[in-house]
Each structure stands twice: as C-alpha cells, then as structure tokens.
PDB file of C-alpha atoms and ligand atoms in Angstrom:
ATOM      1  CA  UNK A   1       9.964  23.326   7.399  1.00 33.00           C
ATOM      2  CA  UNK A   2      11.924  21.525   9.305  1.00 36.00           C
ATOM      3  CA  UNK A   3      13.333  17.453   7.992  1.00 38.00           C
ATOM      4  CA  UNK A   4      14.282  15.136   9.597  1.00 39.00           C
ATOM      5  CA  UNK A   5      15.831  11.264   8.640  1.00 44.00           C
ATOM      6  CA  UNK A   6      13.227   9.028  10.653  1.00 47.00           C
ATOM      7  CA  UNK A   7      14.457   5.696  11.861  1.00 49.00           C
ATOM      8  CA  UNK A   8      11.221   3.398  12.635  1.00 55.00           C
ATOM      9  CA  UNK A   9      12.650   0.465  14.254  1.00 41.00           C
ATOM     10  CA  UNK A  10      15.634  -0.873  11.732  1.00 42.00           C
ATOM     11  CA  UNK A  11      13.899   0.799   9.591  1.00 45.00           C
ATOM     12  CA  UNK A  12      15.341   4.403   7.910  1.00 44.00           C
ATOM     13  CA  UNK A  13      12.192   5.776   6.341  1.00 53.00           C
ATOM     14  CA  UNK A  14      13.152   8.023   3.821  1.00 56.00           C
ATOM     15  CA  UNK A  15      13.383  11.545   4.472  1.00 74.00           C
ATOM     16  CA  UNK A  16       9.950  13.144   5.863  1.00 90.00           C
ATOM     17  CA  UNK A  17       8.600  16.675   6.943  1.00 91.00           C
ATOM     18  CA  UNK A  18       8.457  17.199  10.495  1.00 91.00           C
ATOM     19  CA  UNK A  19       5.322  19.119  11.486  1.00 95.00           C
ATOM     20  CA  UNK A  20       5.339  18.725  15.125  1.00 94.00           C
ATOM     21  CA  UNK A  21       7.707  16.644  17.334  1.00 91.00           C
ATOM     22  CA  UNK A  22       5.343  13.359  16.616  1.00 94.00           C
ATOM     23  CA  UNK A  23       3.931  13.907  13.521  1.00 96.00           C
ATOM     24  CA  UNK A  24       5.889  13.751   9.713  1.00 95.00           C
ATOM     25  CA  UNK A  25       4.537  13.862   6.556  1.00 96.00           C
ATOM     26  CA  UNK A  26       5.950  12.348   3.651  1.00 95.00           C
ATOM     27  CA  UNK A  27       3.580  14.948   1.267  1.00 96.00           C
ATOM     28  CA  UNK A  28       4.517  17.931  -0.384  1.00 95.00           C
ATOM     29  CA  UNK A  29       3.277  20.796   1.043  1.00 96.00           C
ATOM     30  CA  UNK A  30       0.418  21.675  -1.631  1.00 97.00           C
ATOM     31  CA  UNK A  31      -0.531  18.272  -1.368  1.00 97.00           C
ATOM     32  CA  UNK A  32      -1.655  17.876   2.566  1.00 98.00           C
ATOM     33  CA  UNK A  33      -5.069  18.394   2.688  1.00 98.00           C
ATOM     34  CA  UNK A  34      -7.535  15.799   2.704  1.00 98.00           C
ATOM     35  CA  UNK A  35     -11.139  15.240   2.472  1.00 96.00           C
ATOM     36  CA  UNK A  36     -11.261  13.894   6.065  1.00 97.00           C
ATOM     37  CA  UNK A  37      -9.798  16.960   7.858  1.00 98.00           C
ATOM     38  CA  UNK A  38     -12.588  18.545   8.222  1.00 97.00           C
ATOM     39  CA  UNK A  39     -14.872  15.405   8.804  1.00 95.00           C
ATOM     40  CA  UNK A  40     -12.450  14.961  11.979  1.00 97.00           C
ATOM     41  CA  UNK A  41     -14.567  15.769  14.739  1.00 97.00           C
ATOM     42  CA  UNK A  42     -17.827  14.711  12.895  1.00 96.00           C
ATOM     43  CA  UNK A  43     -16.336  10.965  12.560  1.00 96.00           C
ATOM     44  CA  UNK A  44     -15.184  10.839  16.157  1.00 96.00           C
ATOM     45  CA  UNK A  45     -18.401  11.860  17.390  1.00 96.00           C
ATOM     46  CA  UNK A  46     -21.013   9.777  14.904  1.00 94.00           C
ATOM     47  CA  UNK A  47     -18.291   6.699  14.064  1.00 93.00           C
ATOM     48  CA  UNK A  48     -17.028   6.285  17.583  1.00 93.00           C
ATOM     49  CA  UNK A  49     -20.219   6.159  19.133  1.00 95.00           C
ATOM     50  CA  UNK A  50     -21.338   3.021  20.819  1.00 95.00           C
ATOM     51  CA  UNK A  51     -24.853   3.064  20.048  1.00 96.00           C
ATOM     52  CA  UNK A  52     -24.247   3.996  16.373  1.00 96.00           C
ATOM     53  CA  UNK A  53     -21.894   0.792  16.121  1.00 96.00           C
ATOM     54  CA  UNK A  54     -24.379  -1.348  17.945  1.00 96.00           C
ATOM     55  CA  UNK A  55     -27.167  -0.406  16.175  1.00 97.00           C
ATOM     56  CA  UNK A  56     -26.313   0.120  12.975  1.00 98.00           C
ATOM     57  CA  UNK A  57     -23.404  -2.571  12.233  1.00 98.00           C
ATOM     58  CA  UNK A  58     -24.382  -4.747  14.912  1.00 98.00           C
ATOM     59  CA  UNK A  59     -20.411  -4.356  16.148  1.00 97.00           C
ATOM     60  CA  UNK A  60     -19.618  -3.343  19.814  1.00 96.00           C
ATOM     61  CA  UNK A  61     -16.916  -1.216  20.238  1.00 94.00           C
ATOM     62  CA  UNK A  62     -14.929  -3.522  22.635  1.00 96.00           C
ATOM     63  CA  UNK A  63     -14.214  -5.437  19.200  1.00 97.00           C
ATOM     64  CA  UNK A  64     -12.131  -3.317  17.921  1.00 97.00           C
ATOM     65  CA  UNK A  65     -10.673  -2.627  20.945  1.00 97.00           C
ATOM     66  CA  UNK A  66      -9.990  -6.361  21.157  1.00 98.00           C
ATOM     67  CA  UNK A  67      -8.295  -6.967  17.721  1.00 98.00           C
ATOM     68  CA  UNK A  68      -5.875  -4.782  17.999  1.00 98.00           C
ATOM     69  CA  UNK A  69      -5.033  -5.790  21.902  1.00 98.00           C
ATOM     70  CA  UNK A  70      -5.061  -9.976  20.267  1.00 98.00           C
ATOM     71  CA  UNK A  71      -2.787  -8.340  17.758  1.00 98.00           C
ATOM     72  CA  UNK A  72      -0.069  -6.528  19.428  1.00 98.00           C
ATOM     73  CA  UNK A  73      -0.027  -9.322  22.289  1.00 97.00           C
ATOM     74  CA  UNK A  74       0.338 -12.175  19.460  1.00 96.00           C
ATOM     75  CA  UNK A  75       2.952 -10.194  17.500  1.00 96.00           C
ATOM     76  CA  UNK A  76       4.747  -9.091  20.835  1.00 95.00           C
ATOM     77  CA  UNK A  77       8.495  -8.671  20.598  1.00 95.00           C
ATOM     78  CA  UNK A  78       8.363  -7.511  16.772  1.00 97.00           C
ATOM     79  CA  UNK A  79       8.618  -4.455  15.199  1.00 95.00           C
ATOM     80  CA  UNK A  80       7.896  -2.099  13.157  1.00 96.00           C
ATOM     81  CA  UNK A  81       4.239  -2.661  13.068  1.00 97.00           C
ATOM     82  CA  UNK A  82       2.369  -0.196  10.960  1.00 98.00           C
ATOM     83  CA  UNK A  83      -1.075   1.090  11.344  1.00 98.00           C
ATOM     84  CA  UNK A  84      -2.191   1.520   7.843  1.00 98.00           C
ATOM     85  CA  UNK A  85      -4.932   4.014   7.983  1.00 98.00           C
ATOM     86  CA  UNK A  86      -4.689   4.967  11.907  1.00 98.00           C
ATOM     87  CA  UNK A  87      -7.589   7.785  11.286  1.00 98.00           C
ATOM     88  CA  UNK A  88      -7.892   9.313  15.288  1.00 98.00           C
ATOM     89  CA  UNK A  89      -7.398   6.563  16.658  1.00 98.00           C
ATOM     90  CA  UNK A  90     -11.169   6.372  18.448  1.00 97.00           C
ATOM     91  CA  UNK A  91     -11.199   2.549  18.792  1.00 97.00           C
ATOM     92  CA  UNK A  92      -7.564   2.058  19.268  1.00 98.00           C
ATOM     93  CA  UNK A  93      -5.698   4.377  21.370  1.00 98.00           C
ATOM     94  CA  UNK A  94      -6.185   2.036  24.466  1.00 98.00           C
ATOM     95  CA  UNK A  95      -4.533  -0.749  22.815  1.00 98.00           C
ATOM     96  CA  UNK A  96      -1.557   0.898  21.358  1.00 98.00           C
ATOM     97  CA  UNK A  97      -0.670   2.439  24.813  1.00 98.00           C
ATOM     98  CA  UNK A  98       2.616   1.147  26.327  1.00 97.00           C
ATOM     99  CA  UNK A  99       3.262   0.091  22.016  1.00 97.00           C
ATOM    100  CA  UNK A 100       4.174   3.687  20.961  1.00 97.00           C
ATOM    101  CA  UNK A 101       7.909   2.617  20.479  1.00 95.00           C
ATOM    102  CA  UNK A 102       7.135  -0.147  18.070  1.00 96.00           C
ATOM    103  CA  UNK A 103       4.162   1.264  15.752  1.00 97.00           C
ATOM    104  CA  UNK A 104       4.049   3.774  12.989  1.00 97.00           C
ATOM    105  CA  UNK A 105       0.477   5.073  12.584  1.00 98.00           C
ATOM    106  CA  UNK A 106       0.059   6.283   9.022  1.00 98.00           C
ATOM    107  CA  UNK A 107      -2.906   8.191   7.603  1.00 98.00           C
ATOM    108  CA  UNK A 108      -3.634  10.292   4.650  1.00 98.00           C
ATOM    109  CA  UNK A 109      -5.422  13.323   6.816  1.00 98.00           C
ATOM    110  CA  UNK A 110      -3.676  15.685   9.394  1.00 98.00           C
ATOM    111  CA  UNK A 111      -6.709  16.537  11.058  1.00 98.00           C
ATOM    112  CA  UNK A 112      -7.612  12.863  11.800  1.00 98.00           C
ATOM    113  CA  UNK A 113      -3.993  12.367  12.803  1.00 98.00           C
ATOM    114  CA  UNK A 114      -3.988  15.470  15.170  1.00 98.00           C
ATOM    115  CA  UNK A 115      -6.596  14.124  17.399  1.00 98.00           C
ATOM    116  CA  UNK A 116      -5.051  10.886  17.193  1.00 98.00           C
ATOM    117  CA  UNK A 117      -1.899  12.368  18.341  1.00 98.00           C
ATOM    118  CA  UNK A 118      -3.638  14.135  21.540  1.00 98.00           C
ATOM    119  CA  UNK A 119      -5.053  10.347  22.217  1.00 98.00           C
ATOM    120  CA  UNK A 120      -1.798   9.142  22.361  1.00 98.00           C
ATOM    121  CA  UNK A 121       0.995  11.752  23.066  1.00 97.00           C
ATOM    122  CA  UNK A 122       3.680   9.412  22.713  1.00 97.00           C
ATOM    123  CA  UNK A 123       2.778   7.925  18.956  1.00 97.00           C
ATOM    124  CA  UNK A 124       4.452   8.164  16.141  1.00 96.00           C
ATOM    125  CA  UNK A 125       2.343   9.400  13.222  1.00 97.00           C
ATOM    126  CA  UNK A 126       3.599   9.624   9.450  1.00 97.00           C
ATOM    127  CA  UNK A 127       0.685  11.582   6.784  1.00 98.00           C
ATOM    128  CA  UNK A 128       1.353   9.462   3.681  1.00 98.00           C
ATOM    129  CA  UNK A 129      -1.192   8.300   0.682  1.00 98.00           C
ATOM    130  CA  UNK A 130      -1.953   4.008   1.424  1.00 98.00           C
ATOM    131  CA  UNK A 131      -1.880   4.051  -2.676  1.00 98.00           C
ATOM    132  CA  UNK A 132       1.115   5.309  -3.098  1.00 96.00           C
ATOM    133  CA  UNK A 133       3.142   4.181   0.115  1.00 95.00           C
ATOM    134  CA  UNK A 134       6.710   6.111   0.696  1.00 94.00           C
ATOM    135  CA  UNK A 135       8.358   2.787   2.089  1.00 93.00           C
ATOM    136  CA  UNK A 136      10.245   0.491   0.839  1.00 93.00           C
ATOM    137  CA  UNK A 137       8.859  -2.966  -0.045  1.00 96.00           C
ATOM    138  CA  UNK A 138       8.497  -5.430   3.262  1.00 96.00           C
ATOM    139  CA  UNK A 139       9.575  -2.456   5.665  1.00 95.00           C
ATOM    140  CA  UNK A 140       7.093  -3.670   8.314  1.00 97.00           C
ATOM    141  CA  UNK A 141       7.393  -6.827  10.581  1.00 97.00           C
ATOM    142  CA  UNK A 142       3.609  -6.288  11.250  1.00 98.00           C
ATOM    143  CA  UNK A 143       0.607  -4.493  10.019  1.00 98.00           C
ATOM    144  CA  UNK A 144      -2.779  -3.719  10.965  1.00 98.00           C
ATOM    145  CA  UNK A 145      -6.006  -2.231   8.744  1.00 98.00           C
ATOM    146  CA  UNK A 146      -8.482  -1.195  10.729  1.00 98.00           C
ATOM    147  CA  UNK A 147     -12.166   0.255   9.067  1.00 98.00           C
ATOM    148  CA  UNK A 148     -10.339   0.336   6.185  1.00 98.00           C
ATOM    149  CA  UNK A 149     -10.075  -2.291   2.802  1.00 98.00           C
ATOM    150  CA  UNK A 150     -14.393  -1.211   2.429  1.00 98.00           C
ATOM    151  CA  UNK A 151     -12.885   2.734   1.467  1.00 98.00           C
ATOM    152  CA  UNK A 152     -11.331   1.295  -1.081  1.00 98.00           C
ATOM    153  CA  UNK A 153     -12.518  -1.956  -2.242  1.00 98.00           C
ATOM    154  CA  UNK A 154     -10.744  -5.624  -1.973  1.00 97.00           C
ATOM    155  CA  UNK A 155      -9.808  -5.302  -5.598  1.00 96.00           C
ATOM    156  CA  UNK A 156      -8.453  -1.993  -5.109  1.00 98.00           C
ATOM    157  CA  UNK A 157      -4.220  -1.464  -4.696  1.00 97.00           C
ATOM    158  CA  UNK A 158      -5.039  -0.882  -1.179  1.00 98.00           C
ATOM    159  CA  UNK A 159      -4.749  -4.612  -0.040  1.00 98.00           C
ATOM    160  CA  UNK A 160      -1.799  -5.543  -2.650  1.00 98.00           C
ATOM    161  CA  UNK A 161      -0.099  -2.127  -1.340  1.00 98.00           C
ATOM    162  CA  UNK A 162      -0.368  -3.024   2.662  1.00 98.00           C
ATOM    163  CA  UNK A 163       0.637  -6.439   1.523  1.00 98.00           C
ATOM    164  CA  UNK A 164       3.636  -5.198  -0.183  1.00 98.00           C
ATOM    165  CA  UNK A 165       4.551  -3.802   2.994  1.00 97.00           C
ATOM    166  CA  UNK A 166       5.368  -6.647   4.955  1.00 98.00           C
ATOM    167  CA  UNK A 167       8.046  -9.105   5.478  1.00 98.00           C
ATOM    168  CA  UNK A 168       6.972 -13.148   4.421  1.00 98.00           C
ATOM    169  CA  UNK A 169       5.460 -14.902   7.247  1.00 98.00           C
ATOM    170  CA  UNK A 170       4.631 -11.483   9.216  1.00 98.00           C
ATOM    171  CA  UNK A 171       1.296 -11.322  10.893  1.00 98.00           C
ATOM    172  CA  UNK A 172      -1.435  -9.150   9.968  1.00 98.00           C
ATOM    173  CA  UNK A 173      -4.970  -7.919  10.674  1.00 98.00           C
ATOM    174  CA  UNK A 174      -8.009  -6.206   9.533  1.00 98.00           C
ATOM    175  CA  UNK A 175     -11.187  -5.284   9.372  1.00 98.00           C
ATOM    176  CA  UNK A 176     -13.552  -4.000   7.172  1.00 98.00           C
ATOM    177  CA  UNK A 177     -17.458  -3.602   6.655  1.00 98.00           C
ATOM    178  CA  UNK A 178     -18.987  -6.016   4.241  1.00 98.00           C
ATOM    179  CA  UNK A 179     -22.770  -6.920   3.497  1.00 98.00           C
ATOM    180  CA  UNK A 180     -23.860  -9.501   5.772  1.00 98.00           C
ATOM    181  CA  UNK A 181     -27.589  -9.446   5.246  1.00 98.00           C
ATOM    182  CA  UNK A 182     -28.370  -7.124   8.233  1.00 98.00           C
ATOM    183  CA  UNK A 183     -30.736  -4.751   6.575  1.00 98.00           C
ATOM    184  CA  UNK A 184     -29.576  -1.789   8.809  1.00 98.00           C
ATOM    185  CA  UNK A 185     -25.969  -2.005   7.944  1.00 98.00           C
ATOM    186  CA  UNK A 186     -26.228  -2.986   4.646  1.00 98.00           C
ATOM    187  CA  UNK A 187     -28.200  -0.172   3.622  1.00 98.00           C
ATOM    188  CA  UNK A 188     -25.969   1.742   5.282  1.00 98.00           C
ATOM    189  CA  UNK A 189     -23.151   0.299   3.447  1.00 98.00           C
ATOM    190  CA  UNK A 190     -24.580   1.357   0.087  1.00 98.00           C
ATOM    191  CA  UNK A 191     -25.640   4.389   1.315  1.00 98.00           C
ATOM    192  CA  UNK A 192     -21.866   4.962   2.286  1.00 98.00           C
ATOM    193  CA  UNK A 193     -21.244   3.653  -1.256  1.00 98.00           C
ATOM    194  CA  UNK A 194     -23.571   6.200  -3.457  1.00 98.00           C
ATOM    195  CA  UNK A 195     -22.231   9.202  -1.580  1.00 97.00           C
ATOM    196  CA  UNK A 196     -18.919   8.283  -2.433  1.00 97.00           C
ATOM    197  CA  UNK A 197     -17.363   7.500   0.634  1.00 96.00           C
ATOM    198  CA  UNK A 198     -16.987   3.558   0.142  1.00 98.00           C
ATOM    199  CA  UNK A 199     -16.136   1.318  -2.594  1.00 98.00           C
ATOM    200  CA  UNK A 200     -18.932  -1.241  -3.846  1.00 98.00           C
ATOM    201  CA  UNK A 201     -20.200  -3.273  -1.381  1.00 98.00           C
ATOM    202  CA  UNK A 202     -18.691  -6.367  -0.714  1.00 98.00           C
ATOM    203  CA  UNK A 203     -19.195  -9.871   1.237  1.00 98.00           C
ATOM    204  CA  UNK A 204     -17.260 -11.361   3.275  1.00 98.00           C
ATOM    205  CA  UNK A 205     -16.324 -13.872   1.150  1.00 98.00           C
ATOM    206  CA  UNK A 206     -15.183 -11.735  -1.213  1.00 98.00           C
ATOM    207  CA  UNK A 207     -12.742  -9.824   1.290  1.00 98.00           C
ATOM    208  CA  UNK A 208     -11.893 -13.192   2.205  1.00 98.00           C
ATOM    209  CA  UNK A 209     -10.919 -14.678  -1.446  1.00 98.00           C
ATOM    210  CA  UNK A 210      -9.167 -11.392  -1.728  1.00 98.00           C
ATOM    211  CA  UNK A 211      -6.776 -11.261   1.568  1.00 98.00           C
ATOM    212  CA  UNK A 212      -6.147 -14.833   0.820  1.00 98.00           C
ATOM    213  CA  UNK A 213      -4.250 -14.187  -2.189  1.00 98.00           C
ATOM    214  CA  UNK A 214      -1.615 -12.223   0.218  1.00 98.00           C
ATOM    215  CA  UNK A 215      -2.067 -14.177   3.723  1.00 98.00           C
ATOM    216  CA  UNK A 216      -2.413 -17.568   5.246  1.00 98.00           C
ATOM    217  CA  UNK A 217      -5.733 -16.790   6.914  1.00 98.00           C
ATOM    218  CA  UNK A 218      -5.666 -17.842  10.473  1.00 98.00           C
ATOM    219  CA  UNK A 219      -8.755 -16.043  11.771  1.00 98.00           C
ATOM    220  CA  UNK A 220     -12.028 -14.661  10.213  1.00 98.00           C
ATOM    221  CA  UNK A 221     -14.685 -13.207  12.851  1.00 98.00           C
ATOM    222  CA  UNK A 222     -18.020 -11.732  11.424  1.00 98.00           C
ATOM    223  CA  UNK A 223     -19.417  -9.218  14.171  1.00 98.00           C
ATOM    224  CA  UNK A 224     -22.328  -8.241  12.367  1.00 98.00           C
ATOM    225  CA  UNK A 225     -21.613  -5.943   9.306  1.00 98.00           C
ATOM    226  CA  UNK A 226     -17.661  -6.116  10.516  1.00 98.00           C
ATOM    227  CA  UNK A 227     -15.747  -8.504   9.069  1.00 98.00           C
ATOM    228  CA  UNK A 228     -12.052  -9.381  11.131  1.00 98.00           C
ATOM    229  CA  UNK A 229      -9.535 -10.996   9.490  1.00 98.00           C
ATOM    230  CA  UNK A 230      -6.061 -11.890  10.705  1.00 98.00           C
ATOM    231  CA  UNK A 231      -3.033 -14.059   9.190  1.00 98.00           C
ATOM    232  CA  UNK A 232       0.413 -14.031   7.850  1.00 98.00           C
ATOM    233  CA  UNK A 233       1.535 -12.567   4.870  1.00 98.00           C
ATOM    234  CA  UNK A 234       2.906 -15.405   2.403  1.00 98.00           C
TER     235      UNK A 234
HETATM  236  C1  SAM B 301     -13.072   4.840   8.153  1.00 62.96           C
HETATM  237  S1  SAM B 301     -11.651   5.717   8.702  1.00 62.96           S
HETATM  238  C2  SAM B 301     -10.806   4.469   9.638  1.00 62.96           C
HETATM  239  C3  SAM B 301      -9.855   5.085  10.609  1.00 62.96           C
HETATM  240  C4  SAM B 301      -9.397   4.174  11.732  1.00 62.96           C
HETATM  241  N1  SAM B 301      -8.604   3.062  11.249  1.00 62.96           N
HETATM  242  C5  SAM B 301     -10.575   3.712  12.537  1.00 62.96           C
HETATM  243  O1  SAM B 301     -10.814   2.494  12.589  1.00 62.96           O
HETATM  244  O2  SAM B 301     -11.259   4.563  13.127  1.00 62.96           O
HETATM  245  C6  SAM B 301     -10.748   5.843   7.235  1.00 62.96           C
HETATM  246  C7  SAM B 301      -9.376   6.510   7.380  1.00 62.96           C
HETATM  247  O3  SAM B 301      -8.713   6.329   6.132  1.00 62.96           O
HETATM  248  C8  SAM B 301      -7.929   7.472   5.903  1.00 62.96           C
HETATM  249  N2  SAM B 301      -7.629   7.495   4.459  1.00 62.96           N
HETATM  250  C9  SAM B 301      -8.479   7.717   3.438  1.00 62.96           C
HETATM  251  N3  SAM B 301      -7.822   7.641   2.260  1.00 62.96           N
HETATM  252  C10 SAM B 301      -6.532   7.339   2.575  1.00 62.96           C
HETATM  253  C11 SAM B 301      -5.360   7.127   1.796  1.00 62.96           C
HETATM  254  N4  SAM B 301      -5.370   7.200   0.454  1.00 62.96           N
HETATM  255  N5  SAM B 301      -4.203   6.854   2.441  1.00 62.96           N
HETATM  256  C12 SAM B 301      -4.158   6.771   3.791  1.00 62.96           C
HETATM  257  N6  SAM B 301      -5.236   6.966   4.584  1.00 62.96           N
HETATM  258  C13 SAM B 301      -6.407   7.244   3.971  1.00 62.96           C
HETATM  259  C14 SAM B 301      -8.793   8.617   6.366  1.00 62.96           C
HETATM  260  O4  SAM B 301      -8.047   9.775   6.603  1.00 62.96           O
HETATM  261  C15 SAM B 301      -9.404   8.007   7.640  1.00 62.96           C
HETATM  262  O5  SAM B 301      -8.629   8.308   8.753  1.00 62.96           O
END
C-alpha cells in the first residue's frame, strides 16, 4: 500500500493511504468497510431522484445544488474547505467543479466515494470516520455538511467535531432533515429513524439551538423537511 504525506492547501494532513491517485484513506486496512458501500448505487438511484425529493421532503434538487454554489461563491478565495460527509456526490458534483483544488471531500464509505470520484475526476477524496476526525483542530478555512447532522443527531459529536474543524470566524453550511409537520416526510423521517439509519427526529429549532452554540447563524432556509443553515464558526 502505497503512503503518501498529503498537503491540502497549507494544510499537511497527516500521513494517509493512497488507494488510487485521488482517493486516501486515513483507516486501517481491516477497518474500511462501511455500511454504505453496498447501499452505493441504491442511494444514488432512490436519494438522488427528483421526484423522490419532491415528493417526499418537499425539497427540489436545485436546492442543494444551490447551497453549495451560494457557498463556494461566498467563501471564494479561501481554502481548505472540507466536505464533511461528501457521500457520491449526487447533488453536488456540479457545484464543486472548477473547486477541486480547494476542497477535501471526506466520507466514511469507499464505495460512496468511488462514484463520487467518477463524478468529479479531479477531487480530492480522504475515507476518514466524522467522529473521530484525523485532522488537526481548525485545519479547515471552510466547511460544508450536506444530508448529514439528521445521521447522527444535533446532540451527537458530529456537529462539535465539524465545528472543531474550523478556524474562528470561518463560514459554514449545512443541511439536514428535520420534522416540519409535512406528514410525508416526517413519517419518513421516523421511519428512517426505527430502521436505524437516522438519529431521533428533530425540529428545526432544535438543529438551530444546536449549530448556534458553534456559529453566528447568518442564514436558516426551511425547504420542506430540509432544513439549510449557514454561518460562521465563533
Ligand atoms: C445521507 S448521506 C449524505 C451524503 C451527501 N452529503 C449527500 O448529500 O448526498 C450520508 C453520508 O454519510 C456518510 N457517513 C456515515 N457515517 C459516517 C461517518 N462516521 N463518518 C463520515 N461519513 C459518514 C455515508 O457514507 C454517506 O455518504
């Protein structure tokens, strides 16, 4: 297995595995699978589809395409910017294009990684665990969260852990699926919840109350069960 020292921006990583010319993983070897792998294509066919996002969290795909385009144009000229759960990058690989050389996308599962990779040939992509980051405290002049604080739950390490991440005053965004009183979504939600694929179903005032206790909120969209948040980390 070939290693590699990784410099992301100012930034020297730490040492990582490379396992193709884009992609490094900062995980032992025994340790690299993950339940999404094989959920890959499943999630890029069900989760990226515009009617299911429409109709069941009342959230058009543009959105998402639109957050992370507000994002990087807002927070041009800095970097690193991390993608903290990148997952295949079905909503985002537009955006990022003509970013590459400023963003680390980071996810937990190779296979959702690989097709994010194909996406967007020129990305950088780093397999780590979001709990357990391999970086450095306020590595990251930027980060995003996209579909991603609901896995785990607002009270969760996830949000302190992304937090940690970033310099003061750097700008961040996210968004996550909360309970908005759409009966579709939210049953959906706890559906998601009881088969063990999402933390306890939240509101958006609870992501908010959370989020707040790291950033100076300067933007809070509800799209209906999809909750965006943006600010700057304190
Ligand atoms: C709902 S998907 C969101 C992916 C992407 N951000 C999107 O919007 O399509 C959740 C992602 O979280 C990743 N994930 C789950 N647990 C993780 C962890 N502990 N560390 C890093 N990524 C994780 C999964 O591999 C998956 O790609």
């Amino acid at each position: 297995m070939a290693r590699l020292e990784c410099l992301v921006g100012k930034i020297l990583l730490m040492t990582f595995h490379q396992l193709t010319p884009g992609i490094l993983s900062s995980l032992p070897t025994d340790q690299r699978e993950s339940s999404y792998d094989s959920m890959a294509a499943g999630y890029d066919l069900l989760v990226g589809n515009a009617i299911y996002n429409r109709l069941v969290w009342g959230c058009p795909k543009s959105a998402y395409v639109e957050a992370a385009t507000d994002f990087l144009g807002q927070s041009e000229g800095l970097e690193p910017i991390i993608d903290y759960g990148c997952g295949s990058l079905i909503f985002t690989a537009s955006a990022y294009q003509g970013h590459e050389g400023r963003l680390l996308l980071f996810d937990r599962s190779l296979g959702m990684i690989e097709r994010g990779a194909k996406r967007l040939p020129s990305g950088r992509f780093l397999q780590g665990d979001a709990l357990a980051p391999p970086f450095d405290d306020k590595s990251f002049a930027g980060g995003m969260s996209w579909g991603m604080t609901h896995l785990f739950g607002s009270r969760s390490c996830y949000l302190p852990a992304f937090a940690a991440l970033l310099e003061p005053a750097a700008p961040a965004a996210l968004c996550c699926l909360v309970l908005s009183g759409r009966r579709i979504g939210d049953g959906m939600l706890r559906l998601l919840h009881r088969r063990g694929e999402a933390a306890e179903p939240e509101t958006a005032g609870d992501i908010e109350t959370a989020f707040g206790g790291y950033f100076d909120i300067q933007a809070t969209v509800l799209r209906g069960n999809m909750l965006f948040l943006r600010g700057k980390r304190k």
